[in-house]
Short mmCIF file of C-alpha atoms in Angstrom, two decimals:
data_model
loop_
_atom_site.label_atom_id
_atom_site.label_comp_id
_atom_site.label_asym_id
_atom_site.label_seq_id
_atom_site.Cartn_x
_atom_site.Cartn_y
_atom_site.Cartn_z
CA UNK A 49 8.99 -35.31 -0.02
CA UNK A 50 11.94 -37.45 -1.11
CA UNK A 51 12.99 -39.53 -4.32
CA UNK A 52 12.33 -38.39 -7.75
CA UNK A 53 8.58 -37.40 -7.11
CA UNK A 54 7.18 -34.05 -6.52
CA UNK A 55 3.63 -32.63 -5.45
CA UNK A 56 1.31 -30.44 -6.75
CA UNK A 57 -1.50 -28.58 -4.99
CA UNK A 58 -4.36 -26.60 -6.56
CA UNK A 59 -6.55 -23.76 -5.42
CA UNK A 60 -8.91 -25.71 -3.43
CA UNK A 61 -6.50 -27.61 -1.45
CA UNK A 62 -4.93 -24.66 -0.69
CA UNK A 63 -7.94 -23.00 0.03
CA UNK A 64 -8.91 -25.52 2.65
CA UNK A 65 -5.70 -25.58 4.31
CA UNK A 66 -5.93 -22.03 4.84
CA UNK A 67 -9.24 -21.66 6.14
CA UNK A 68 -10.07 -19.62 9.25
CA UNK A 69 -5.55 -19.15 9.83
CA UNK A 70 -5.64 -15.35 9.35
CA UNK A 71 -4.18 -14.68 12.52
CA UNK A 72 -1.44 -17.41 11.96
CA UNK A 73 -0.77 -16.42 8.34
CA UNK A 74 0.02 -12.90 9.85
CA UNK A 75 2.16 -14.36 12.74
CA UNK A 76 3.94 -15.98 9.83
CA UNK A 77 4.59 -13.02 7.72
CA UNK A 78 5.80 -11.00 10.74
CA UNK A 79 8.30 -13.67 11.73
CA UNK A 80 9.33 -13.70 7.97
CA UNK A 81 9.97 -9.63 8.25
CA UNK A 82 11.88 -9.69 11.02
CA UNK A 83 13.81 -12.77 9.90
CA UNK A 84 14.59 -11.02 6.44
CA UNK A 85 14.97 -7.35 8.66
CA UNK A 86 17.82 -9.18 10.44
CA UNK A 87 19.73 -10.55 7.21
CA UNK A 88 18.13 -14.32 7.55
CA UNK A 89 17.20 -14.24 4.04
CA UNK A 90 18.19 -14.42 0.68
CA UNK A 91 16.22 -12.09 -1.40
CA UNK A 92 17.88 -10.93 -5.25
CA UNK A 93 15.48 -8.43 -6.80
CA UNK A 94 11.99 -9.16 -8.15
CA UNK A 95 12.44 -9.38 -11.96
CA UNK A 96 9.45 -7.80 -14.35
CA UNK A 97 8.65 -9.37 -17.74
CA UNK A 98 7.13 -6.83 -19.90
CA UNK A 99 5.26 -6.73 -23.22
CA UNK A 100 6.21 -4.26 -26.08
CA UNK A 101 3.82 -1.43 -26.28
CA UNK A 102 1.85 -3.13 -23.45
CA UNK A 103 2.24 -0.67 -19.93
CA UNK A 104 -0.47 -2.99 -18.08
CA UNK A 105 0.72 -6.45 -17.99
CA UNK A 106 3.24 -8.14 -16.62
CA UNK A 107 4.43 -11.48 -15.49
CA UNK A 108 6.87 -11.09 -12.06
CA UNK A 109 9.37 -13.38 -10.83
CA UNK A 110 10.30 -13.62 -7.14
CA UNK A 111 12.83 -15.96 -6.25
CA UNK A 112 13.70 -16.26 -2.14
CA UNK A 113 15.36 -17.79 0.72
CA UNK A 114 14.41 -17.38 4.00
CA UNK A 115 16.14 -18.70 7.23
CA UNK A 116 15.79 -18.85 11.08
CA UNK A 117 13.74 -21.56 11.53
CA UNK A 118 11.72 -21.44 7.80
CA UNK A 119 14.89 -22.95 6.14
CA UNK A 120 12.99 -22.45 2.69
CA UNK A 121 13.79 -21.47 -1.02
CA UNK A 122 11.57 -21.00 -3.58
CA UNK A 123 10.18 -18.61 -6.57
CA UNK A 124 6.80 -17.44 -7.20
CA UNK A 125 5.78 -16.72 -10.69
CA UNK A 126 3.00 -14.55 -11.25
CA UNK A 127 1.22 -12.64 -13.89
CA UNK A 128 -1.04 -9.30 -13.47
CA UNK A 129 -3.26 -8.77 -16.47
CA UNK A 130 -6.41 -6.34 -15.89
CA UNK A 131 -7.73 -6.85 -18.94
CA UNK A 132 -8.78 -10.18 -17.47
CA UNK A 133 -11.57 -8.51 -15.63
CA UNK A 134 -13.76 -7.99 -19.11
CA UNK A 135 -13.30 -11.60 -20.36
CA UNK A 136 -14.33 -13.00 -16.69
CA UNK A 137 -11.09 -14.59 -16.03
CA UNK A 138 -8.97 -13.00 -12.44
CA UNK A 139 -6.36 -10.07 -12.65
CA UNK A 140 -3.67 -12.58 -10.85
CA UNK A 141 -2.35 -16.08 -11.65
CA UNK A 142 0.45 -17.91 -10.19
CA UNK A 143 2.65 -20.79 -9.25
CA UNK A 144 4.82 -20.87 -6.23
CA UNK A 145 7.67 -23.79 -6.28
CA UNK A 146 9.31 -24.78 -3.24
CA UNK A 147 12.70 -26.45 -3.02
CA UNK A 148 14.47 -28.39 -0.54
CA UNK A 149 17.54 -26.50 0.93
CA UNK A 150 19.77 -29.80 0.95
CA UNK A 151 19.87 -31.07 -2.62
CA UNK A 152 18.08 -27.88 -4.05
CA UNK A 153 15.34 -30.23 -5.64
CA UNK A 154 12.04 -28.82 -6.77
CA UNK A 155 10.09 -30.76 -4.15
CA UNK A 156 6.24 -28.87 -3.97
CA UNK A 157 4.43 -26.89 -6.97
CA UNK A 158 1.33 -24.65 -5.29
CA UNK A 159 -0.99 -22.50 -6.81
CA UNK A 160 -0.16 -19.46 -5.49
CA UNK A 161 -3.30 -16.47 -6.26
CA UNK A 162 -4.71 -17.62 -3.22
CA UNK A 163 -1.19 -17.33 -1.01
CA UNK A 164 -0.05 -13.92 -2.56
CA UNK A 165 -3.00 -12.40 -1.72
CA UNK A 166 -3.53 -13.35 1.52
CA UNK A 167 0.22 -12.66 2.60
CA UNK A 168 -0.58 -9.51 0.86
CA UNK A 169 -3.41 -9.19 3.21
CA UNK A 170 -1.81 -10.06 6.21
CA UNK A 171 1.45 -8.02 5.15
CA UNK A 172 -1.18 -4.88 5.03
CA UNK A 173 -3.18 -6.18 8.43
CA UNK A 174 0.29 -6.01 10.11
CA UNK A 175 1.32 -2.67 9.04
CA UNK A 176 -2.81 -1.22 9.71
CA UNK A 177 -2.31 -2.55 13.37
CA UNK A 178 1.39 -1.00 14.26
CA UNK A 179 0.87 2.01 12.80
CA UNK A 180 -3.04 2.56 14.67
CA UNK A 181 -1.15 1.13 17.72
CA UNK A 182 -3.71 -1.50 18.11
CA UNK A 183 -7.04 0.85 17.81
CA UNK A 184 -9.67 -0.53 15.99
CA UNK A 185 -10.46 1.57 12.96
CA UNK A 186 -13.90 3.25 13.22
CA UNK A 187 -14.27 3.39 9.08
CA UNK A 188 -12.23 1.71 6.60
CA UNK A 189 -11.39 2.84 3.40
CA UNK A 190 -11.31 0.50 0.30
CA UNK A 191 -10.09 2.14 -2.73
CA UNK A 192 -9.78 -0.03 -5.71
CA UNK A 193 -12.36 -3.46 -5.76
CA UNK A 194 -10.61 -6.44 -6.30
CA UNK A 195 -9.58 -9.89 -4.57
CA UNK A 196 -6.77 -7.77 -2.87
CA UNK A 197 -8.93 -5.30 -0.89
CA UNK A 198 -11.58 -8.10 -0.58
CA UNK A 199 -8.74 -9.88 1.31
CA UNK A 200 -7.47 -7.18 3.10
CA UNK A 201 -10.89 -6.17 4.35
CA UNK A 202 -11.27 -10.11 5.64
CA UNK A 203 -7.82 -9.79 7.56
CA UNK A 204 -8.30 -6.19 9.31
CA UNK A 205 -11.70 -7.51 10.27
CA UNK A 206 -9.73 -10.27 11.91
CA UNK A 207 -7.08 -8.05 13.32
CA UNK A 208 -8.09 -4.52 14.08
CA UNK A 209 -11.81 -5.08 14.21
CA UNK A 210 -12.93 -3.29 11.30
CA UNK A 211 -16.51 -3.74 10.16
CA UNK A 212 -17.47 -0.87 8.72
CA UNK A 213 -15.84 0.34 4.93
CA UNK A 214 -16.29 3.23 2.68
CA UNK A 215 -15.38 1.91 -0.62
CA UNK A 216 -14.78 3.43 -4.18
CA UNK A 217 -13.86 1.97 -7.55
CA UNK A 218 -13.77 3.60 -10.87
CA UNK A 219 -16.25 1.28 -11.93
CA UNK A 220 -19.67 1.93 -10.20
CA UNK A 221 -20.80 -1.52 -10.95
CA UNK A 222 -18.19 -3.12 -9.94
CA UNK A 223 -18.09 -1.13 -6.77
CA UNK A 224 -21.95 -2.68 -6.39
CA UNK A 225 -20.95 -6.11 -6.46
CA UNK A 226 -17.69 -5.67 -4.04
CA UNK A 227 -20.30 -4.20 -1.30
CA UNK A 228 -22.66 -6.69 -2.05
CA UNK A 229 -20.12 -9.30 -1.08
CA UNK A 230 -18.42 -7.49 1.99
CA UNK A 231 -22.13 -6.93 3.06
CA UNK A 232 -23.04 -11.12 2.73
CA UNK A 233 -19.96 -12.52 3.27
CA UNK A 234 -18.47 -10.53 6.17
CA UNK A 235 -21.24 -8.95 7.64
CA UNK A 236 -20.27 -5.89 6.92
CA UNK A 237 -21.35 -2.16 6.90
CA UNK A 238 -20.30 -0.75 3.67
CA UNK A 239 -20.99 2.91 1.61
CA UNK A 240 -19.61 3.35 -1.80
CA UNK A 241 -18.01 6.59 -2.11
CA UNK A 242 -18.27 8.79 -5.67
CA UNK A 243 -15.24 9.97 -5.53
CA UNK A 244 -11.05 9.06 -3.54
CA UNK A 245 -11.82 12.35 -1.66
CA UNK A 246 -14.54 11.22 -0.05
CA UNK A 247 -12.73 8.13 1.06
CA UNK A 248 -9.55 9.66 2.35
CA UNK A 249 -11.97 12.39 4.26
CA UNK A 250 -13.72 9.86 6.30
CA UNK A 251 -11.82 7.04 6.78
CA UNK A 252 -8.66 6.74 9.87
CA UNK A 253 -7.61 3.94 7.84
CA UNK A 254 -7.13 3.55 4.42
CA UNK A 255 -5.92 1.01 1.61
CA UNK A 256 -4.90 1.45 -1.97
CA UNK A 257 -5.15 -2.02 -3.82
CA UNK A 258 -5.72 -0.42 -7.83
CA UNK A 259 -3.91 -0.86 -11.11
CA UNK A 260 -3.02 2.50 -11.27
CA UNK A 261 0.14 2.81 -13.02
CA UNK A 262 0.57 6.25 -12.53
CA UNK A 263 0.35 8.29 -9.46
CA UNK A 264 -2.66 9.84 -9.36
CA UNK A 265 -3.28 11.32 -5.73
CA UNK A 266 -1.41 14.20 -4.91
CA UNK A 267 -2.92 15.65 -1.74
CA UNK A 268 -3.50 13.28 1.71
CA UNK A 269 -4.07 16.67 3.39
CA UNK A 270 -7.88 15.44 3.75
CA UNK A 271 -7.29 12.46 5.76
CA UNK A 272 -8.52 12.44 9.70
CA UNK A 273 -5.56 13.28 12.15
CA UNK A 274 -3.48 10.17 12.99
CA UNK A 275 -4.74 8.30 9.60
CA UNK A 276 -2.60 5.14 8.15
CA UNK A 277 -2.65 4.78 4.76
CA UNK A 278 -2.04 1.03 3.24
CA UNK A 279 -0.09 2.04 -0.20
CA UNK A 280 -0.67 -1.43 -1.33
CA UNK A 281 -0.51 -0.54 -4.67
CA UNK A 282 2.35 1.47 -4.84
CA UNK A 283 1.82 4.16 -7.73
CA UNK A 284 -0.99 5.80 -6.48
CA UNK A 285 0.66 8.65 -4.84
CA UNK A 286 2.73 11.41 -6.06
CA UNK A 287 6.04 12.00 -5.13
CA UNK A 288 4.49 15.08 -3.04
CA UNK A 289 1.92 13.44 -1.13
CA UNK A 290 4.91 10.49 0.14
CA UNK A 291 7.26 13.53 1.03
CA UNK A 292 4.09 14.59 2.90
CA UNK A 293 3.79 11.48 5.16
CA UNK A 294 5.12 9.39 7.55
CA UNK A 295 7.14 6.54 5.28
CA UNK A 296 7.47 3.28 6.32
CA UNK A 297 8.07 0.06 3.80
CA UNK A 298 8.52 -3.60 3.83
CA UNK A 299 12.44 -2.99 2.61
CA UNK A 300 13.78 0.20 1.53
CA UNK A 301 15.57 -1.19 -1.46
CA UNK A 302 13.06 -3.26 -3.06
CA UNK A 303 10.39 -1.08 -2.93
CA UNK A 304 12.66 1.85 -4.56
CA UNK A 305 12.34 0.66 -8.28
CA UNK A 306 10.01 -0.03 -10.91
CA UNK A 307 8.63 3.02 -10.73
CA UNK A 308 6.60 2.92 -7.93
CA UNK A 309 5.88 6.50 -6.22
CA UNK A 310 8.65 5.74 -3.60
CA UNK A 311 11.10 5.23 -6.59
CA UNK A 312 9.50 8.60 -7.99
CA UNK A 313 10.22 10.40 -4.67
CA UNK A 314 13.80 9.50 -4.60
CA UNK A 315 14.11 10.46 -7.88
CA UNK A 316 12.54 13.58 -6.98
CA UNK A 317 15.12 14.19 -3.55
CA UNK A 318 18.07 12.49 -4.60
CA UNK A 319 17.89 10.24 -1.63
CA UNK A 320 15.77 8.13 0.29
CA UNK A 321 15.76 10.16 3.96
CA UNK A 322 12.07 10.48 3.88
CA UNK A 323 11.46 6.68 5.00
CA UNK A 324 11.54 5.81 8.35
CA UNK A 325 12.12 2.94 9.11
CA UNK A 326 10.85 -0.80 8.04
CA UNK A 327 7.62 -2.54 9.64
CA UNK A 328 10.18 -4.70 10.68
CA UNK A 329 12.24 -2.09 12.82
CA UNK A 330 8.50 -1.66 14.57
CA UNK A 331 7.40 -5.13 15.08
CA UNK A 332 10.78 -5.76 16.69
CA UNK A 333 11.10 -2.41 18.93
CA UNK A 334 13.91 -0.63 16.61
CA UNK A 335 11.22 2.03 15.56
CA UNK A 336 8.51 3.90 17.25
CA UNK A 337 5.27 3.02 15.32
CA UNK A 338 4.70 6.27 14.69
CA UNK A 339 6.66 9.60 13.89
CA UNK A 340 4.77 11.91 16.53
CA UNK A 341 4.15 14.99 14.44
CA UNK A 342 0.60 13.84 13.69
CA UNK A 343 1.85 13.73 9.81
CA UNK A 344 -0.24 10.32 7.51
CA UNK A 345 1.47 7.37 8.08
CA UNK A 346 1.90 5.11 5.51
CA UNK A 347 3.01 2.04 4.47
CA UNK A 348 4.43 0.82 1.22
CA UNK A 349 5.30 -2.77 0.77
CA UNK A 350 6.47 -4.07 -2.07
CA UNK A 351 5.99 -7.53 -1.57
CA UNK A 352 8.46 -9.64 -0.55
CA UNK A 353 9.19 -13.01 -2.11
CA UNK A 354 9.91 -14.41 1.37
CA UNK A 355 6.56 -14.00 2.39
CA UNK A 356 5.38 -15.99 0.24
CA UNK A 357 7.64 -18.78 0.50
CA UNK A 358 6.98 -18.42 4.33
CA UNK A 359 3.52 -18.56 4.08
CA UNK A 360 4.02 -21.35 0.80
CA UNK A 361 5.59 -23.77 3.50
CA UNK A 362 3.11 -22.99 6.14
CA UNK A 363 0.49 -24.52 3.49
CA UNK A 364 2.83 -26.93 2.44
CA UNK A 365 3.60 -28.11 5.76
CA UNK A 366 0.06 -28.90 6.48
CA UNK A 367 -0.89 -30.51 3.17
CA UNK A 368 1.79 -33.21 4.47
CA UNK A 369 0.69 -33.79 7.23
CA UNK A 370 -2.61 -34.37 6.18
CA UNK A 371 -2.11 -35.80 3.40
CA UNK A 372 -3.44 -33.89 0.58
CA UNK A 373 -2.70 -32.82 -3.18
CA UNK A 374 -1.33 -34.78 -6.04
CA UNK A 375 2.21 -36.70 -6.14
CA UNK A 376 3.57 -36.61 -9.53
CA UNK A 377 6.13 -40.04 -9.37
CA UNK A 378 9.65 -40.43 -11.42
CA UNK A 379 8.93 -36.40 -11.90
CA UNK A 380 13.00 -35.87 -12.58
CA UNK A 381 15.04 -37.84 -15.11
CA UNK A 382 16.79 -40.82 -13.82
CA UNK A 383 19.78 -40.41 -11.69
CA UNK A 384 22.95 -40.35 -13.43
CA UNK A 385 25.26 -40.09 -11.01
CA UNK A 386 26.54 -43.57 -11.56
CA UNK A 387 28.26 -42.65 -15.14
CA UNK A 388 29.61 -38.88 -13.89
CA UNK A 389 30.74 -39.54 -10.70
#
């Protein structure tokens, strides 16, 4: 893009250019780890706008740079309201702008539901298949039955092979529907469990994706020898049950705030010696993928904001190439360089 236009692209444009690139999306987000894992990034702090008296919603703002080869800034802007759900409308909505690095212009607006989630999904696909060290999962666990898990099951169906899931929800009716859809739209084996027990019990792999706010499983004890547990969600384990596992994270300092139960266990230690290493420090041979004392591995990313704008100019790359979305012309005022200069 160049002059004073800029483009926009919507949800289906974006869906299209996406189609059937799982495996590319998740070659994308591991080049973006290891870019940001060796300081080729620019990454401040996501920043949370809350409500008064409101612990449920929020709109986040991720700003990011990310280098070697990407050469890419941008800021995603994205709200989580659950109450959504009951009036129809999704959890998620968002905008993703990309800027040019020379002249920091604004130069590409993109929906950006559909990219979160699936770098989320490819962010947890990575971490499933380095820490089962590339064995397919016999079972999946599902726990919490939105777009996020729906996505995740789609990428670790691409990726490790899984087709069969044991899925729970606190809404039984909602948990219907989600198998429903695995069941016609992947092909998939599915069993709805009645309770997060019965999940953790019989699944090797396992993914949180809820709206839990508060931690509210204390005991991975249950879980099959060797089991990986995608923490996808963040506060759905208690300080106790992280201390209890084998931690590894997208980026130890992002993910320790806000609350989330890694924040809660180093508030609980004093320190942050109980995680590993990054998936990073795995994909790139610094780490072993596992810690060999058979302890529940699991991963906690926070979600990076260079992921997305990795994975933003993946989609942006191809809708100009091909052609597609909607060029907004004379978008910026006119240039007044002539009178300041």
């Amino acid at each position: 893009m160049s002059g004073d236009g800029i483009l926009v692209l919507g949800g289906p444009e974006i869906e299209e250019l996406l189609a059937g690139r799982e495996e590319e999306i998740v070659s994308v987000v591991e080049r973006a780890y290891v870019a940001h894992n060796e300081g080729k990034s620019s990454l401040p702090h996501s920043t949370f706008l809350r409500f008064p008296g409101n612990d449920l919603d929020r709109i986040i703002a991720l700003p990011a740079f990310l280098g070697d080869g990407f050469d890419v800034a941008g800021l995603k802007w994205i709200s989580s309201f659950p109450g959504n759900l009951k009036r129809g409308l999704a959890r998620a909505s968002a905008i993703l702008i990309l800027n040019e690095c020379e002249g920091g212009r604004p130069q590409i607006v993109l929906e950006s539901s559909i990219i979160s989630a699936r770098r989320t999904a490819a962010s947890a696909a990575s971490g499933a298949r380095a820490l089962l060290e590339g064995r397919s999962p016999e079972q999946t666990g599902l726990i919490g039955t939105g777009l996020i898990n729906y996505e995740i099951a789609r990428f670790l169906g691409v990726t490790c092979g899984a087709k069969r899931f044991q899925i729970f929800d606190l809404n039984a009716e909602r948990a219907g529907r989600f198998a429903a859809v695995l069941r016609e739209r992947l092909g998939a084996e599915v069993g709805i469990a009645s309770e997060t027990g019965e999940v953790l019990a019989s699944c090797p792999l396992v993914s949180f994706a809820t709206t839990a706010i508060r931690p509210h499983v204390s005991d991975l004890s249950a879980c099959p020898p060797g089991a990986v547990v995608l923490h996808i969600s963040l506060r759905d384990l208690t300080p106790e049950a992280i201390l209890a596992g084998d931690n590894v994270v997208d980026d130890v300092d992002h993910v320790s705030r806000a609350q989330t139960s890694i924040h809660l266990a180093e508030q609980a230690t004093g320190g942050r010696d109980f995680v590993r290493c990054t998936l990073a420090d795995i994909l790139s041979g610094k780490a072993p993928a596992r810690k060999g004392d058979g302890s529940v591995a699991i991963f906690s990313p926070f979600g990076l904001g260079v992921l997305d704008v990795a994975v933003g100019k993946l989609v942006a790359d191809a809708a100009l190439a091909t052609g597609r979305g909607t060029h907004v012309p004379s978008f910026f005022p006119s240039a007044s360089g002539d009178l300041f200069t």
